[in-house]
Coordinates of C-alpha atoms and ligand atoms in Angstrom, one line a residue:
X1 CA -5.8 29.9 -10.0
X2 CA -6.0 33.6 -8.5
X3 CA -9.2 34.8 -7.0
X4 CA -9.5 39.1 -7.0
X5 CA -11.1 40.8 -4.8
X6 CA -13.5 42.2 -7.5
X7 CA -14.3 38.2 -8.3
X8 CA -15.0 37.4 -4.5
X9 CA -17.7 40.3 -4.6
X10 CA -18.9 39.5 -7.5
X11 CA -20.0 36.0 -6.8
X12 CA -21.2 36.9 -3.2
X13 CA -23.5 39.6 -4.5
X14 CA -25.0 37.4 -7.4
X15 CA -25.9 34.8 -4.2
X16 CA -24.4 31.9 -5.5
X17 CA -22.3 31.3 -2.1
X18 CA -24.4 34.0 0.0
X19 CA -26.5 31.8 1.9
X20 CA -25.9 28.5 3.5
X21 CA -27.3 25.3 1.8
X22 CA -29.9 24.4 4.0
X23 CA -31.8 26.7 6.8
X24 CA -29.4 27.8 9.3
X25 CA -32.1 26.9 12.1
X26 CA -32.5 23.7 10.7
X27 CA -29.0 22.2 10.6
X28 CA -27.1 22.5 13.8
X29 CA -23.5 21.0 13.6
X30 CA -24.9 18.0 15.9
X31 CA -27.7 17.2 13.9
X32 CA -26.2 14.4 12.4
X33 CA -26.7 12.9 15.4
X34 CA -29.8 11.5 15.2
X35 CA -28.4 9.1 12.2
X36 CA -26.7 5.9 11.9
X37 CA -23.0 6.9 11.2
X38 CA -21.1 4.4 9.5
X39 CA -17.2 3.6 10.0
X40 CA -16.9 5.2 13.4
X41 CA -14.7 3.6 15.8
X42 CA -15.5 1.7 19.1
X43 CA -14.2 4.5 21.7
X44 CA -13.6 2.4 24.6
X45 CA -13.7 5.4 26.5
X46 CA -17.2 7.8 25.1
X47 CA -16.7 10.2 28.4
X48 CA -13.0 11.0 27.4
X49 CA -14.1 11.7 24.1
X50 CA -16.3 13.9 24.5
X51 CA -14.3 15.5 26.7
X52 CA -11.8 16.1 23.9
X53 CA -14.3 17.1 21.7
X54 CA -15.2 19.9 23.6
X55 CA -11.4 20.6 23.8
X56 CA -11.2 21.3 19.9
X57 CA -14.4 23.7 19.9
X58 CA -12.5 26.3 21.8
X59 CA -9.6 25.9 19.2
X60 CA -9.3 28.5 16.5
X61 CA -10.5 27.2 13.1
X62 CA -7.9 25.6 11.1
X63 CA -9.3 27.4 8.0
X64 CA -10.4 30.7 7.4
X65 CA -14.1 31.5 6.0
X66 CA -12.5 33.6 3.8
X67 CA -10.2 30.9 2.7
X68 CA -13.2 28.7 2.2
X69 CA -15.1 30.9 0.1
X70 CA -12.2 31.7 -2.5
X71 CA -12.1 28.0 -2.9
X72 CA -15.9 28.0 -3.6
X73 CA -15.4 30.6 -6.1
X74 CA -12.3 28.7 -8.0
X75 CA -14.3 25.5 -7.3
X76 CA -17.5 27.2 -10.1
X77 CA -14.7 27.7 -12.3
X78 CA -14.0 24.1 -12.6
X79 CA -17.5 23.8 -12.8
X80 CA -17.9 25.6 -15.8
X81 CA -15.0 23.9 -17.4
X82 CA -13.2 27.2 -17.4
X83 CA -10.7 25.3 -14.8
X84 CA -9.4 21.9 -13.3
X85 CA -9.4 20.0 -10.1
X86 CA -6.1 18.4 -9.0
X87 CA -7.0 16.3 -5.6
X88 CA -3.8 14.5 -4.7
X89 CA -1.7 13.5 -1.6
X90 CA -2.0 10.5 0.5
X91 CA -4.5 7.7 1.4
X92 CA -3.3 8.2 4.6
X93 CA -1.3 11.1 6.1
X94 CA 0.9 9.9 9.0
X95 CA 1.5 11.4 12.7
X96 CA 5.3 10.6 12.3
X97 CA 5.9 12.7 8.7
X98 CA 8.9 15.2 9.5
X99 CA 8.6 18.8 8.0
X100 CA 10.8 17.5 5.2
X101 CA 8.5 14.7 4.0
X102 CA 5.4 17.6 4.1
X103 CA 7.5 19.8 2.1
X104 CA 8.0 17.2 -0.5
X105 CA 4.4 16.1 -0.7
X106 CA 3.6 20.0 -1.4
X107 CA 6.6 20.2 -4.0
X108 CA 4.7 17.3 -5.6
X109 CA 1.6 18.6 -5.7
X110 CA 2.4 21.5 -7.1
X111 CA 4.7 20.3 -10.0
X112 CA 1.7 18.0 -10.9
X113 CA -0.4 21.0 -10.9
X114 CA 1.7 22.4 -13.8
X115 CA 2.2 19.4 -15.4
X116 CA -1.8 19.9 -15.9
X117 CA -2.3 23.1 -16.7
X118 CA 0.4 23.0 -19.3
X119 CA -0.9 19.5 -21.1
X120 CA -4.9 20.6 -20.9
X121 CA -4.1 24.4 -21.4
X122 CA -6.3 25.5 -18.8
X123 CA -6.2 27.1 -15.0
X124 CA -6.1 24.1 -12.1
X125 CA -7.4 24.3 -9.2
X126 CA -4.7 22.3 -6.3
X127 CA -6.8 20.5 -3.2
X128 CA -4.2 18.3 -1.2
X129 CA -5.4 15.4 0.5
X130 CA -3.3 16.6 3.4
X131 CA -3.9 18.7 6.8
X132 CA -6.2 16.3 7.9
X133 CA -6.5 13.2 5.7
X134 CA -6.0 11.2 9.0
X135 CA -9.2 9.2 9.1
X136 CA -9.6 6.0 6.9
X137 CA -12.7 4.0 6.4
X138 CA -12.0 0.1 5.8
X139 CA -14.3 -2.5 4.1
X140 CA -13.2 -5.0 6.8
X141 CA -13.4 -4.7 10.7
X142 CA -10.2 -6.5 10.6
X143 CA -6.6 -7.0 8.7
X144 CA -4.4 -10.2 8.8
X145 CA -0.7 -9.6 9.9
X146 CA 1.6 -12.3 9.8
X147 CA -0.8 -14.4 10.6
X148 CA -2.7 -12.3 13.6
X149 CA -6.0 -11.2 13.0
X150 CA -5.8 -7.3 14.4
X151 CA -8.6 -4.4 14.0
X152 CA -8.2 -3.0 11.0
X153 CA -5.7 0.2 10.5
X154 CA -8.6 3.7 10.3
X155 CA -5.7 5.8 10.7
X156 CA -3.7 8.1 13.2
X157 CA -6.3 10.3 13.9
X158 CA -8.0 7.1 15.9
X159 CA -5.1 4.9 16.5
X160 CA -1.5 3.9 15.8
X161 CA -0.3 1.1 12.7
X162 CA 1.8 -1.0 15.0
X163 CA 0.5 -3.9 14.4
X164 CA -0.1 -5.1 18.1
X165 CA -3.8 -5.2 19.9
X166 CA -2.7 -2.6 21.6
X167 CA -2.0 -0.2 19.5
X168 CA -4.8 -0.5 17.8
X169 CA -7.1 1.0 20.6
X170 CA -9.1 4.1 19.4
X171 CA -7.2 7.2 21.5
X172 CA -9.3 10.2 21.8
X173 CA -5.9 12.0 22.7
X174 CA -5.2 11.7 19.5
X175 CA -7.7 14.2 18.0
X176 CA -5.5 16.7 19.4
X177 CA -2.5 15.2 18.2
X178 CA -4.2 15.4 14.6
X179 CA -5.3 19.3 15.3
X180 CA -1.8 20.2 15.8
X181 CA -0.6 18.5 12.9
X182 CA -3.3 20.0 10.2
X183 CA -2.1 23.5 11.9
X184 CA 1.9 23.0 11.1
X185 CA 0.7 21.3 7.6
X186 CA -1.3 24.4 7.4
X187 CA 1.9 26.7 7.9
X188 CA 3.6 24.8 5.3
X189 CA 1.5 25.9 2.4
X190 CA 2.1 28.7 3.1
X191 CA 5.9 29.1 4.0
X192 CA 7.6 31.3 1.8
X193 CA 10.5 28.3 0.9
X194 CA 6.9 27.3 -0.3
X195 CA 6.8 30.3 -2.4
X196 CA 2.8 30.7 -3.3
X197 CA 2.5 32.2 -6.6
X198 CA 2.3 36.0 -7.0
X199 CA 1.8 35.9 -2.8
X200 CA -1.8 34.1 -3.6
X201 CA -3.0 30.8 -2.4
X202 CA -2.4 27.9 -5.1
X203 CA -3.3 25.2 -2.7
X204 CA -5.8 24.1 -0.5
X205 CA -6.1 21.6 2.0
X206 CA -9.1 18.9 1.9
X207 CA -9.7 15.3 3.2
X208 CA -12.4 12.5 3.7
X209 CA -14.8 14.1 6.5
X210 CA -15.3 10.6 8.4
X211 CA -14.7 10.6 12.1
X212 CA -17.5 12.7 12.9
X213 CA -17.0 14.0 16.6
X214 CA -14.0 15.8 15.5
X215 CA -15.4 17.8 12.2
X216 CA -18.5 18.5 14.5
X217 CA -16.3 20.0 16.4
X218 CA -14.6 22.2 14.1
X219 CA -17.2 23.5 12.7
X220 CA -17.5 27.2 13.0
X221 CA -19.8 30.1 12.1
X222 CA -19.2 31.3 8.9
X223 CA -19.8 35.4 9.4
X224 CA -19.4 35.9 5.2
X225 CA -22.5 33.9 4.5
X226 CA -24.4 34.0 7.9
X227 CA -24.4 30.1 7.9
X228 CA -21.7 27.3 9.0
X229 CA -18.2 26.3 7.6
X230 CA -16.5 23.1 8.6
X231 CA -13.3 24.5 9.8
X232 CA -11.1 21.3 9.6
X233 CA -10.5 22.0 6.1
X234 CA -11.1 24.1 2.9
X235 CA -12.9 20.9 1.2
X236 CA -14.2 18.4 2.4
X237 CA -15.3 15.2 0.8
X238 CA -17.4 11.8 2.0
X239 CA -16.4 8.6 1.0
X240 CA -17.7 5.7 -1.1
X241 CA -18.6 4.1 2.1
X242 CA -20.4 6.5 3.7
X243 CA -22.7 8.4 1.2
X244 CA -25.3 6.9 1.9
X245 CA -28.1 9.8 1.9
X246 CA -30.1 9.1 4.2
X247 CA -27.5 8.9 6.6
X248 CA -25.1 10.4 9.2
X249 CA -22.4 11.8 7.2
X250 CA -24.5 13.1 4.4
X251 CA -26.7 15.5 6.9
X252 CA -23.3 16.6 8.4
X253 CA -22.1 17.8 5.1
X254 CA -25.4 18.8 3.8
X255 CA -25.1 22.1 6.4
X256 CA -21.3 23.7 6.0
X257 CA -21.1 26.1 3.3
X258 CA -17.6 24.3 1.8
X259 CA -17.0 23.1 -1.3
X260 CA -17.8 19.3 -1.1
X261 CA -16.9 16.2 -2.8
X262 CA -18.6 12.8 -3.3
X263 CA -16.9 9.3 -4.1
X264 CA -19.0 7.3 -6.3
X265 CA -18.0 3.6 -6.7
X266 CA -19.6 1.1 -8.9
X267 CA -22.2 0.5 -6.2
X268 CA -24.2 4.0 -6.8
X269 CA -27.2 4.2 -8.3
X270 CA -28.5 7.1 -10.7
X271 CA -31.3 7.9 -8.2
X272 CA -29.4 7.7 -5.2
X273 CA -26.7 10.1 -6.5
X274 CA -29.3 12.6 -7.5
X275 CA -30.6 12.7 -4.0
X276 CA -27.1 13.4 -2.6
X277 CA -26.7 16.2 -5.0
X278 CA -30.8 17.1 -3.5
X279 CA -29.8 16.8 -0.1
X280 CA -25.8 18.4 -0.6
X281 CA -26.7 21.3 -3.1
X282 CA -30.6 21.6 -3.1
X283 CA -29.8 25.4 -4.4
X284 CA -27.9 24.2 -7.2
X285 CA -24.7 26.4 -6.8
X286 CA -22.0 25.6 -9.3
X287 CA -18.6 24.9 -6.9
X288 CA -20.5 23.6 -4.2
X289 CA -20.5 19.4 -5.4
X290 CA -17.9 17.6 -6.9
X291 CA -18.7 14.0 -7.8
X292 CA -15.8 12.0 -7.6
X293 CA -16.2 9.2 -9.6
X294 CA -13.8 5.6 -8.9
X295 CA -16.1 2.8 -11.4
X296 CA -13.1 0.7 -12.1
X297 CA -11.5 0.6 -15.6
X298 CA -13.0 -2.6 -16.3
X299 CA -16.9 -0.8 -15.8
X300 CA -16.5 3.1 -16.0
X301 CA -17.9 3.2 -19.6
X302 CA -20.8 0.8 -19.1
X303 CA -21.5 2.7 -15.0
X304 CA -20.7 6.2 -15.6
X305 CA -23.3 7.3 -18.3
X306 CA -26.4 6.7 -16.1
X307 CA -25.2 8.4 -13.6
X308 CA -24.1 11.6 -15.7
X309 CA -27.3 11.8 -17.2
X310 CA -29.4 11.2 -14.3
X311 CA -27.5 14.0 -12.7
X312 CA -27.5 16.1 -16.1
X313 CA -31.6 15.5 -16.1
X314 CA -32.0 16.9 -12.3
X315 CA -29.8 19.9 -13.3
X316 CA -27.5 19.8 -10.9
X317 CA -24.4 21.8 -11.7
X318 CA -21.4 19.4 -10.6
X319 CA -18.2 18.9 -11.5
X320 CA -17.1 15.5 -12.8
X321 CA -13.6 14.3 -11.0
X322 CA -12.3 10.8 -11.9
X323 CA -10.5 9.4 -9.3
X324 CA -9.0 6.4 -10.7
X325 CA -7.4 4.4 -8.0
X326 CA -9.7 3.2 -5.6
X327 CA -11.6 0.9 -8.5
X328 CA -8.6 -0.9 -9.9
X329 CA -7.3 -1.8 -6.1
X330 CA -5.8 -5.4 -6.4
X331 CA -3.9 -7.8 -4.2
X332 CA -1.3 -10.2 -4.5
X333 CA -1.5 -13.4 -3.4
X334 CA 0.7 -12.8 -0.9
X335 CA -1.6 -10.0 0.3
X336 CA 0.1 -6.5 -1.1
X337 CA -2.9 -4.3 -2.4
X338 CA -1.4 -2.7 -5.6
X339 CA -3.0 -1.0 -8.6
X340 CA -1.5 -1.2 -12.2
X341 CA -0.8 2.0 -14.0
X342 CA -2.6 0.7 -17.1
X343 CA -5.8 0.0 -15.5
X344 CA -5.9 3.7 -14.3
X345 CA -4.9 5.2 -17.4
X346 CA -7.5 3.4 -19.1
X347 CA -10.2 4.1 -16.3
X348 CA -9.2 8.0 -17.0
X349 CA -9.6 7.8 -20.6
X350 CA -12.7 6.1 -20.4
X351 CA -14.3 9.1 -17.9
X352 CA -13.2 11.3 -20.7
X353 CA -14.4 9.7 -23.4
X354 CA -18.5 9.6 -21.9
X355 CA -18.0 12.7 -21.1
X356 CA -17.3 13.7 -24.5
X357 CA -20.0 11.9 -25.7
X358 CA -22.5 13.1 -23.4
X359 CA -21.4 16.8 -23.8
X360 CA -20.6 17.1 -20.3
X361 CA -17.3 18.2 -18.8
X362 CA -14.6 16.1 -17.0
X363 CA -13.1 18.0 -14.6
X364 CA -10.2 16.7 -13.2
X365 CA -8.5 14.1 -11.3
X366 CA -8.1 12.8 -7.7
X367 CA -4.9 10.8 -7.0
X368 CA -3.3 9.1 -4.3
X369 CA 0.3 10.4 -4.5
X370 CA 3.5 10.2 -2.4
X371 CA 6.9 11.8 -3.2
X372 CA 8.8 8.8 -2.0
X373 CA 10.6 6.1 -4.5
X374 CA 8.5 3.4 -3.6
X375 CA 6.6 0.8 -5.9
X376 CA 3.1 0.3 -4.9
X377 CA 1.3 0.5 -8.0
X378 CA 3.1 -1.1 -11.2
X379 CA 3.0 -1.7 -15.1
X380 CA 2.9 -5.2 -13.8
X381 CA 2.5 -7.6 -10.8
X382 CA 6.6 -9.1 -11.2
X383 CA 8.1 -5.6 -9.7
X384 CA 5.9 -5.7 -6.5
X385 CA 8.4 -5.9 -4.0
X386 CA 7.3 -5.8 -0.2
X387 CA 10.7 -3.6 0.5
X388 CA 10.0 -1.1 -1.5
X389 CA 6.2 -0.5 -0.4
X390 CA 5.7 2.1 2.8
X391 CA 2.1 3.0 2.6
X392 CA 0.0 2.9 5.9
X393 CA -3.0 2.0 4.0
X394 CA -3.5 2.1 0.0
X395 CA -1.1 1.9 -3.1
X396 CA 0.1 5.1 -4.3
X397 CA 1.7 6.4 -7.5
X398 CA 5.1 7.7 -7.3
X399 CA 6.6 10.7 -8.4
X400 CA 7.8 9.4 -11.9
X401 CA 4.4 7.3 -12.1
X402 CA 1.9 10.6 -11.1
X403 CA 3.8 12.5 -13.5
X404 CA 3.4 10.6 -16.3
X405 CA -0.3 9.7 -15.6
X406 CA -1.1 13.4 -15.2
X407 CA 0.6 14.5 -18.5
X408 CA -1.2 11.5 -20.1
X409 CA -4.9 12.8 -18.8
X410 CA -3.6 16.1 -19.6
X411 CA -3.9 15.7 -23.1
X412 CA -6.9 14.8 -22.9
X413 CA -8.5 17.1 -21.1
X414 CA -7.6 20.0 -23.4
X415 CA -11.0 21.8 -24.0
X416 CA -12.9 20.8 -27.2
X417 CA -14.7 23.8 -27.4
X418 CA -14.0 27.6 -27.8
X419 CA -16.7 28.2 -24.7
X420 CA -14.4 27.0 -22.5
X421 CA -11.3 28.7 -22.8
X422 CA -9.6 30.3 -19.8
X423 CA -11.0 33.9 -18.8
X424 CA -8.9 37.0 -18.6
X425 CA -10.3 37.1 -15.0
X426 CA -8.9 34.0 -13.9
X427 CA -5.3 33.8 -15.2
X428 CA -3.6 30.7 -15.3
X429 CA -2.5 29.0 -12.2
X430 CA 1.4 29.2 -12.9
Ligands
LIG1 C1 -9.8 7.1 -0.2 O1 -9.9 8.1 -1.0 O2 -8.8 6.9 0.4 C2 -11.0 6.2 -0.1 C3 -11.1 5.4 0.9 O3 -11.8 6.3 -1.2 P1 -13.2 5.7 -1.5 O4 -14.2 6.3 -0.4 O5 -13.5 6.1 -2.8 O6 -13.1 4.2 -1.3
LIG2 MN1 -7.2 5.4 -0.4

């Protein structure tokens, strides 16, 4: 997707991205403060926190605003269904990936990019969960291995996976360590071995927005619209387990003028999704919200229609993602968490189909991807194989498996109606 100068303009002097969401003198990046903030680590240590967090706010952003607000605009394409979302990458990035292993997770992502522009026939929009997916909430405090009960693995940005007491110690240290790593991600987008289409950007970074301390302290001012942009990353999303409204997380988001994304797991109800969408795009925007839907494939027909129509009623102009791991997560009874590729093909074709019927749009997908040969998710249970599984948190779908789930959902996502065909403006990602 190519943003013009002329289009940047354009949507800046209709207003749709010229003012922050909320009152600049009413949100403050610390505001969130005064809320309970679920899934934050213990920090044995608060003082030497802190101390790093005041580190990272002399930093230079890790984004650009101008960066930020091109996404915006390519982000109300995919809201008028003249576009697609691709969200892919890892559950969890890792602090010990070589520049070899980044490269290949961007080669990935942008082959799958194709893959879905040519099977739907429409422009897509690439956000890799990557430079900065480093934070990991968990349902459980703590995670059995081989026998030893040890705090649960949040990630690198708070601690390491050896599996040892130890090593599972929040580090503030490692904030930094994470900063550093988002930058040199950062520079591999955009490496010319990289090659970015026609000298444009065709991907943008994005990850869960969960360890608080840090995003607070990468927010910046945004001088294009006079507000606040959370620098960390070009989009920024909360998770299923902390959406919760009235809390922490929500009022951090609610004030940074990036695109932002919503997980919605079978829990949500219709009214409290419309008061996220009050509380995260009160000005209605289109680009601002993306609700990213995980029901299960058991449930998605029977959950998602209340929640589209709820949201449809309130007119808020978001774009529908389905995300179709995280609700068909199983485990083996020897403890492997894998997913089966047919339960997430038919959780996909399921968000298409009530969104067909209801007349709304389905925007895209959000996968958790990984350019290695390993088998975490399967066609079946028998080829699980401990050996052949790497990842530091969820099951993800290999090369050969993201591929041909994408072309799959690809099909299906062609557009249905002439209204949204691809605009001479926007030409077609590849
Ligand atoms: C994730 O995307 O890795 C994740 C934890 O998702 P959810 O919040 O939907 O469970
Ligand atoms: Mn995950």
């Amino acid at each position: 997707m190519r943003i013009s100068a002329s289009d940047r303009t354009a949507v800046a002097s209709a207003g749709s991205i010229s003012q922050s969401p909320t009152a600049p003198d009413a949100w403050t990046p610390s505001s969130w403060r005064g809320r309970e903030a679920d899934q934050q680590p213990a920090w044995p240590d608060p003082v030497a926190l802190w101390q790093m967090t005041q580190r990272l706010r002399t930093l230079p952003p890790l984004v650009l605003p101008h960066e930020v607000q091109d996404l915006r605009i390519a982000m109300s394409e995919v809201a008028s269904g003249r576009a697609l979302l691709l969200q892919a990458g890892d559950c969890a990035e890792s602090f010990r990936d070589g520049a070899d292993d980044i490269r290949a997770r961007i080669r990935l992502l942008r082959d799958l990019a194709v893959i879905l522009s040519d099977g739907a026939n429409l422009p897509v929009v690439t956000t890799g969960r990557l430079a900065g997916q480093f934070a990991k909430p968990r349902s459980r405090d703590t995670e059995a291995i081989a026998g030893r009960a040890l705090p649960a693995f949040k990630g690198h940005l708070i601690h390491d996976d050896e599996a040892t007491p130890a090593g599972r110690i929040p580090d503030p240290r490692r904030l930094l360590r994470g900063y550093s790593r988002a930058r040199s991600t950062l520079e591999l987008l955009t490496e010319p071995a990289c090659a970015q289409r026609g000298g444009r950007r065709d991907l943008w970074s994005c990850h869960e927005a969960l360890l608080l301390p840090y995003e607070e302290s990468l927010v910046r001012p945004d001088p294009i619209t006079g507000g606040w942009y959370g620098a960390s990353a070009h989009m920024l999303w909360v998770g299923d387990r902390t959406r919760h409204p009235a809390r922490a997380h929500i009022a951090f988001l609610s004030g940074l003028t990036n695109p932002i994304g919503c997980k919605l797991g079978p829990t949500a109800t219709p009214a409290e999704v419309v008061e996220i969408c009050d509380r995260l795009d009160p000005h209605r925007r289109p680009g601002r919200l993306t609700l990213i839907t995980r029901l299960g494939a058991a449930r998605v027909t029977e959950l998602l229609p209340p929640l589209v129509e709820a949201v449809r009623a309130a007119a808020h102009p978001v774009s529908w993602v389905c995300d179709p791991m995280h609700g068909n997560t199983r485990t083996t009874a020897a403890g492997l968490k894998y997913r089966l590729t047919d339960d997430m093909l038919e959780e996909a074709c399921g968000f298409v189909d009530v969104h067909r019927r209801l007349g709304t749009r389905p925007g895209g997908l959000h996968l958790e991807v990984t350019a290695e040969n390993v088998i975490e998710c399967a066609a079946d249970e028998s080829v699980l194989d401990s050996s052949s599984y790497r990842s530091l948190c969820d099951p993800r779908l290999n090369p050969t498996q993201s591929a041909h789930l994408v072309g799959e959902v690809a099909r299906l996502l062609r557009p249905t109606d002439p209204g949204s065909r691809p605009t001479s403006a926007l030409s077609n990602s590849r």
